[in-house]
Amino acid sequence: MEVQERIMDTAFGLFRQYGTRSITMDDIAERMGISKKTLYAHFTDKDDMVCQTITRFIAIVNEECITDRNKSKDAIEELFLVMEMLDRRLRNMNPVIMLDLQKFHSKAYQVFLDYQNNMLATMIRENMERGIKEGLYRPDLDIRILTQYRIHACMLCFQQELFPGTFDMNKVQRVLLENFLYGVASSKGYKLIEKYKQLSQNK
């Protein structure tokens, strides 16, 4: 692994645990046992590091979503695979990271918004189109409205005023996605949700 990638992995590990505001370049250098000079050889400043680190994380998540879609047997299994992936990726993540991006790292936050409004929106829309075609989702769905609804529902677990620290981010994400699925499912799809839920619980 290249030095820059190792720095981003270390930085993201700290950012996800403590948020970006409370982590300094000194903290990252100390954690890695390298000099700050080495950090600045790869990143212009902390803002640049945050932006590149978030861009990399989003790319990894997006790639895993595509992999899950390609290996899934149907639209509902695709979302269950994505749920499992998010369980791994969001585990122990401090929701304050999103607020920090919004307040202190406008470039990184814009990268996130671009992902949300383009790649994520496309993935959600295509999953609904697939589910309708497979007879697993209701044919009368308003895909345009539900895509917007689902995009913003994905972000609710980061909103501490709605789900303070007593809530588990992963559980919030799972409950919201399951309820979305039940809302869009046909009777055939409903039975399949129950099947995948059982399989997931037995893992």
CSV table of N, CA and C in Angstrom, one decimal, residues 21-117:
chain,number,residue,atom,x,y,z
A,21,ARG,N,-12.9,17.8,13.4
A,21,ARG,CA,-12.5,19.0,14.1
A,21,ARG,C,-11.4,18.8,15.2
A,22,SER,N,-11.6,17.7,15.9
A,22,SER,CA,-10.7,17.5,17.1
A,22,SER,C,-9.4,16.8,16.8
A,23,ILE,N,-9.3,16.4,15.5
A,23,ILE,CA,-8.0,15.7,15.1
A,23,ILE,C,-7.1,16.6,14.3
A,24,THR,N,-5.9,16.7,14.8
A,24,THR,CA,-4.9,17.6,14.2
A,24,THR,C,-3.9,16.8,13.3
A,25,MET,N,-3.2,17.5,12.5
A,25,MET,CA,-2.1,16.8,11.7
A,25,MET,C,-1.1,16.2,12.6
A,26,ASP,N,-0.8,16.8,13.8
A,26,ASP,CA,0.1,16.3,14.8
A,26,ASP,C,-0.4,14.9,15.3
A,27,ASP,N,-1.7,14.8,15.5
A,27,ASP,CA,-2.3,13.5,16.0
A,27,ASP,C,-2.1,12.4,15.0
A,28,ILE,N,-2.3,12.8,13.7
A,28,ILE,CA,-2.1,11.8,12.6
A,28,ILE,C,-0.7,11.3,12.5
A,29,ALA,N,0.2,12.3,12.5
A,29,ALA,CA,1.7,12.0,12.4
A,29,ALA,C,2.1,11.2,13.5
A,30,GLU,N,1.6,11.5,14.7
A,30,GLU,CA,2.0,10.7,15.9
A,30,GLU,C,1.5,9.3,15.9
A,31,ARG,N,0.2,9.2,15.4
A,31,ARG,CA,-0.4,7.8,15.3
A,31,ARG,C,0.4,7.0,14.4
A,32,MET,N,1.0,7.6,13.3
A,32,MET,CA,1.7,6.8,12.3
A,32,MET,C,3.2,6.7,12.5
A,33,GLY,N,3.7,7.5,13.5
A,33,GLY,CA,5.1,7.5,13.8
A,33,GLY,C,5.9,8.1,12.7
A,34,ILE,N,5.3,9.1,12.0
A,34,ILE,CA,6.1,9.8,11.0
A,34,ILE,C,6.1,11.3,11.3
A,35,SER,N,6.8,12.1,10.5
A,35,SER,CA,6.9,13.5,10.7
A,35,SER,C,5.7,14.2,10.0
A,36,LYS,N,5.4,15.4,10.5
A,36,LYS,CA,4.4,16.2,9.8
A,36,LYS,C,4.8,16.6,8.4
A,37,LYS,N,6.1,16.7,8.2
A,37,LYS,CA,6.7,17.0,6.9
A,37,LYS,C,6.3,16.0,5.9
A,38,THR,N,6.2,14.7,6.3
A,38,THR,CA,5.8,13.6,5.4
A,38,THR,C,4.3,13.8,5.0
A,39,LEU,N,3.5,14.2,6.0
A,39,LEU,CA,2.1,14.4,5.7
A,39,LEU,C,1.9,15.5,4.6
A,40,TYR,N,2.7,16.6,4.8
A,40,TYR,CA,2.6,17.7,3.9
A,40,TYR,C,3.2,17.5,2.5
A,41,ALA,N,4.0,16.4,2.5
A,41,ALA,CA,4.5,16.0,1.1
A,41,ALA,C,3.4,15.3,0.3
A,42,HIS,N,2.3,14.9,1.0
A,42,HIS,CA,1.2,14.2,0.3
A,42,HIS,C,-0.1,15.0,0.2
A,43,PHE,N,-0.2,15.9,1.2
A,43,PHE,CA,-1.4,16.7,1.3
A,43,PHE,C,-1.1,18.2,1.5
A,44,THR,N,-1.8,19.1,0.8
A,44,THR,CA,-1.6,20.5,1.0
A,44,THR,C,-1.8,21.0,2.4
A,45,ASP,N,-2.9,20.5,3.0
A,45,ASP,CA,-3.2,20.9,4.4
A,45,ASP,C,-4.2,19.9,4.9
A,46,LYS,N,-4.7,20.1,6.1
A,46,LYS,CA,-5.7,19.2,6.7
A,46,LYS,C,-7.0,19.2,5.8
A,47,ASP,N,-7.4,20.3,5.3
A,47,ASP,CA,-8.6,20.3,4.5
A,47,ASP,C,-8.5,19.4,3.3
A,48,ASP,N,-7.3,19.5,2.7
A,48,ASP,CA,-7.0,18.6,1.5
A,48,ASP,C,-7.0,17.2,1.9
A,49,MET,N,-6.5,16.9,3.1
A,49,MET,CA,-6.5,15.5,3.6
A,49,MET,C,-7.9,15.0,3.8
A,50,VAL,N,-8.7,15.8,4.5
A,50,VAL,CA,-10.1,15.4,4.7
A,50,VAL,C,-10.8,15.1,3.4
A,51,CYS,N,-10.6,16.0,2.5
A,51,CYS,CA,-11.3,15.9,1.2
A,51,CYS,C,-10.9,14.6,0.5
A,52,GLN,N,-9.6,14.4,0.4
A,52,GLN,CA,-9.1,13.2,-0.3
A,52,GLN,C,-9.6,11.9,0.4
A,53,THR,N,-9.6,11.9,1.8
A,53,THR,CA,-9.9,10.8,2.6
A,53,THR,C,-11.4,10.4,2.4
A,54,ILE,N,-12.3,11.5,2.4
A,54,ILE,CA,-13.7,11.3,2.3
A,54,ILE,C,-14.0,10.8,0.8
A,55,THR,N,-13.3,11.4,-0.1
A,55,THR,CA,-13.5,10.9,-1.5
A,55,THR,C,-13.1,9.5,-1.7
A,56,ARG,N,-12.1,9.0,-1.1
A,56,ARG,CA,-11.6,7.6,-1.1
A,56,ARG,C,-12.7,6.7,-0.5
A,57,PHE,N,-13.2,7.1,0.7
A,57,PHE,CA,-14.1,6.3,1.4
A,57,PHE,C,-15.4,6.1,0.6
A,58,ILE,N,-15.9,7.2,0.0
A,58,ILE,CA,-17.1,7.2,-0.8
A,58,ILE,C,-16.9,6.3,-2.0
A,59,ALA,N,-15.7,6.3,-2.6
A,59,ALA,CA,-15.4,5.5,-3.8
A,59,ALA,C,-15.4,4.0,-3.4
A,60,ILE,N,-14.9,3.7,-2.2
A,60,ILE,CA,-14.9,2.3,-1.7
A,60,ILE,C,-16.3,1.8,-1.5
A,61,VAL,N,-17.1,2.6,-0.8
A,61,VAL,CA,-18.5,2.3,-0.5
A,61,VAL,C,-19.3,2.1,-1.9
A,62,ASN,N,-19.1,3.0,-2.8
A,62,ASN,CA,-19.8,2.9,-4.1
A,62,ASN,C,-19.4,1.7,-4.8
A,63,GLU,N,-18.1,1.3,-4.8
A,63,GLU,CA,-17.6,0.1,-5.5
A,63,GLU,C,-18.3,-1.1,-4.9
A,64,GLU,N,-18.4,-1.1,-3.5
A,64,GLU,CA,-19.0,-2.3,-2.9
A,64,GLU,C,-20.5,-2.4,-3.2
A,65,CYS,N,-21.2,-1.3,-3.3
A,65,CYS,CA,-22.6,-1.3,-3.7
A,65,CYS,C,-22.7,-1.9,-5.1
A,66,ILE,N,-21.9,-1.5,-6.0
A,66,ILE,CA,-21.9,-2.1,-7.4
A,66,ILE,C,-21.7,-3.6,-7.3
A,67,THR,N,-20.7,-4.0,-6.5
A,67,THR,CA,-20.4,-5.4,-6.4
A,67,THR,C,-21.6,-6.2,-5.8
A,68,ASP,N,-22.3,-5.6,-4.8
A,68,ASP,CA,-23.5,-6.2,-4.2
A,68,ASP,C,-24.6,-6.3,-5.2
A,69,ARG,N,-24.7,-5.3,-6.0
A,69,ARG,CA,-25.8,-5.3,-7.1
A,69,ARG,C,-25.5,-6.4,-8.1
A,70,ASN,N,-24.3,-6.5,-8.5
A,70,ASN,CA,-23.9,-7.5,-9.5
A,70,ASN,C,-24.0,-9.0,-9.0
A,71,LYS,N,-23.8,-9.2,-7.7
A,71,LYS,CA,-23.9,-10.6,-7.3
A,71,LYS,C,-25.2,-10.9,-6.7
A,72,SER,N,-26.1,-10.0,-6.6
A,72,SER,CA,-27.5,-10.2,-6.0
A,72,SER,C,-28.4,-10.9,-7.0
A,73,LYS,N,-29.3,-11.8,-6.5
A,73,LYS,CA,-30.2,-12.5,-7.3
A,73,LYS,C,-31.4,-11.7,-7.7
A,74,ASP,N,-31.7,-10.6,-6.9
A,74,ASP,CA,-32.9,-9.8,-7.1
A,74,ASP,C,-32.7,-8.5,-6.4
A,75,ALA,N,-33.6,-7.5,-6.6
A,75,ALA,CA,-33.5,-6.2,-6.1
A,75,ALA,C,-33.5,-6.2,-4.5
A,76,ILE,N,-34.3,-7.1,-4.0
A,76,ILE,CA,-34.4,-7.1,-2.5
A,76,ILE,C,-33.1,-7.7,-1.9
A,77,GLU,N,-32.5,-8.7,-2.5
A,77,GLU,CA,-31.3,-9.2,-1.9
A,77,GLU,C,-30.2,-8.2,-2.1
A,78,GLU,N,-30.2,-7.4,-3.2
A,78,GLU,CA,-29.2,-6.3,-3.3
A,78,GLU,C,-29.3,-5.4,-2.1
A,79,LEU,N,-30.4,-5.0,-1.7
A,79,LEU,CA,-30.5,-4.1,-0.5
A,79,LEU,C,-30.1,-4.7,0.8
A,80,PHE,N,-30.4,-6.0,0.9
A,80,PHE,CA,-29.9,-6.7,2.1
A,80,PHE,C,-28.4,-6.8,2.1
A,81,LEU,N,-27.8,-7.0,1.0
A,81,LEU,CA,-26.3,-7.1,0.9
A,81,LEU,C,-25.7,-5.7,1.2
A,82,VAL,N,-26.4,-4.6,0.7
A,82,VAL,CA,-25.9,-3.3,1.0
A,82,VAL,C,-26.1,-3.0,2.5
A,83,MET,N,-27.1,-3.5,3.1
A,83,MET,CA,-27.3,-3.3,4.5
A,83,MET,C,-26.2,-3.9,5.3
A,84,GLU,N,-25.8,-5.1,4.9
A,84,GLU,CA,-24.7,-5.8,5.6
A,84,GLU,C,-23.4,-5.0,5.4
A,85,MET,N,-23.2,-4.5,4.2
A,85,MET,CA,-21.9,-3.7,3.9
A,85,MET,C,-21.9,-2.4,4.8
A,86,LEU,N,-23.1,-1.7,4.9
A,86,LEU,CA,-23.2,-0.5,5.7
A,86,LEU,C,-23.0,-0.8,7.2
A,87,ASP,N,-23.4,-2.0,7.6
A,87,ASP,CA,-23.2,-2.4,9.0
A,87,ASP,C,-21.7,-2.4,9.3
A,88,ARG,N,-20.9,-3.0,8.3
A,88,ARG,CA,-19.4,-3.0,8.5
A,88,ARG,C,-18.8,-1.6,8.4
A,89,ARG,N,-19.2,-0.9,7.4
A,89,ARG,CA,-18.6,0.4,7.1
A,89,ARG,C,-18.9,1.5,8.2
A,90,LEU,N,-20.1,1.4,8.7
A,90,LEU,CA,-20.6,2.5,9.7
A,90,LEU,C,-20.4,2.1,11.1
A,91,ARG,N,-19.9,0.9,11.3
A,91,ARG,CA,-19.7,0.4,12.7
A,91,ARG,C,-18.7,1.4,13.5
A,92,ASN,N,-19.2,1.8,14.7
A,92,ASN,CA,-18.4,2.7,15.5
A,92,ASN,C,-18.1,4.0,14.9
A,93,MET,N,-18.9,4.4,13.9
A,93,MET,CA,-18.6,5.8,13.4
A,93,MET,C,-19.4,6.8,14.2
A,94,ASN,N,-18.6,7.9,14.5
A,94,ASN,CA,-19.2,9.0,15.3
A,94,ASN,C,-20.0,9.9,14.3
A,95,PRO,N,-21.3,10.0,14.5
A,95,PRO,CA,-22.1,10.8,13.6
A,95,PRO,C,-21.7,12.3,13.5
A,96,VAL,N,-20.9,12.8,14.4
A,96,VAL,CA,-20.4,14.2,14.4
A,96,VAL,C,-19.6,14.5,13.2
A,97,ILE,N,-19.0,13.4,12.5
A,97,ILE,CA,-18.2,13.6,11.4
A,97,ILE,C,-18.9,14.4,10.3
A,98,MET,N,-20.2,14.1,10.1
A,98,MET,CA,-21.0,14.7,9.0
A,98,MET,C,-21.2,16.2,9.4
A,99,LEU,N,-21.4,16.5,10.6
A,99,LEU,CA,-21.6,17.9,11.0
A,99,LEU,C,-20.2,18.7,10.8
A,100,ASP,N,-19.1,18.0,11.1
A,100,ASP,CA,-17.8,18.6,11.0
A,100,ASP,C,-17.5,18.9,9.5
A,101,LEU,N,-17.9,18.0,8.6
A,101,LEU,CA,-17.7,18.2,7.2
A,101,LEU,C,-18.5,19.5,6.7
A,102,GLN,N,-19.7,19.5,7.2
A,102,GLN,CA,-20.6,20.6,6.8
A,102,GLN,C,-20.1,22.0,7.3
A,103,LYS,N,-19.6,22.0,8.5
A,103,LYS,CA,-19.2,23.3,9.1
A,103,LYS,C,-17.8,23.7,8.7
A,104,PHE,N,-16.8,22.7,8.6
A,104,PHE,CA,-15.4,23.1,8.5
A,104,PHE,C,-14.7,22.6,7.2
A,105,HIS,N,-15.4,21.8,6.4
A,105,HIS,CA,-14.7,21.2,5.2
A,105,HIS,C,-15.6,21.2,4.0
A,106,SER,N,-15.9,22.4,3.5
A,106,SER,CA,-16.9,22.6,2.4
A,106,SER,C,-16.6,21.8,1.2
A,107,LYS,N,-15.3,21.6,0.8
A,107,LYS,CA,-15.0,20.8,-0.4
A,107,LYS,C,-15.3,19.4,-0.2
A,108,ALA,N,-15.0,18.8,1.0
A,108,ALA,CA,-15.3,17.4,1.3
A,108,ALA,C,-16.8,17.2,1.4
A,109,TYR,N,-17.5,18.2,2.0
A,109,TYR,CA,-18.9,18.1,2.1
A,109,TYR,C,-19.6,18.1,0.7
A,110,GLN,N,-19.0,18.9,-0.2
A,110,GLN,CA,-19.5,19.0,-1.6
A,110,GLN,C,-19.3,17.7,-2.3
A,111,VAL,N,-18.2,17.0,-2.1
A,111,VAL,CA,-17.9,15.7,-2.6
A,111,VAL,C,-19.0,14.7,-2.2
A,112,PHE,N,-19.4,14.8,-0.9
A,112,PHE,CA,-20.4,13.9,-0.4
A,112,PHE,C,-21.8,14.2,-1.0
A,113,LEU,N,-22.1,15.5,-1.1
A,113,LEU,CA,-23.4,15.9,-1.7
A,113,LEU,C,-23.5,15.5,-3.2
A,114,ASP,N,-22.3,15.6,-3.9
A,114,ASP,CA,-22.3,15.1,-5.3
A,114,ASP,C,-22.6,13.7,-5.4
A,115,TYR,N,-22.0,12.9,-4.5
A,115,TYR,CA,-22.2,11.4,-4.5
A,115,TYR,C,-23.7,11.2,-4.2
A,116,GLN,N,-24.2,11.8,-3.2
A,116,GLN,CA,-25.6,11.7,-2.8
A,116,GLN,C,-26.6,11.9,-3.9
A,117,ASN,N,-26.3,13.0,-4.6
A,117,ASN,CA,-27.3,13.5,-5.6
A,117,ASN,C,-27.1,12.8,-7.0
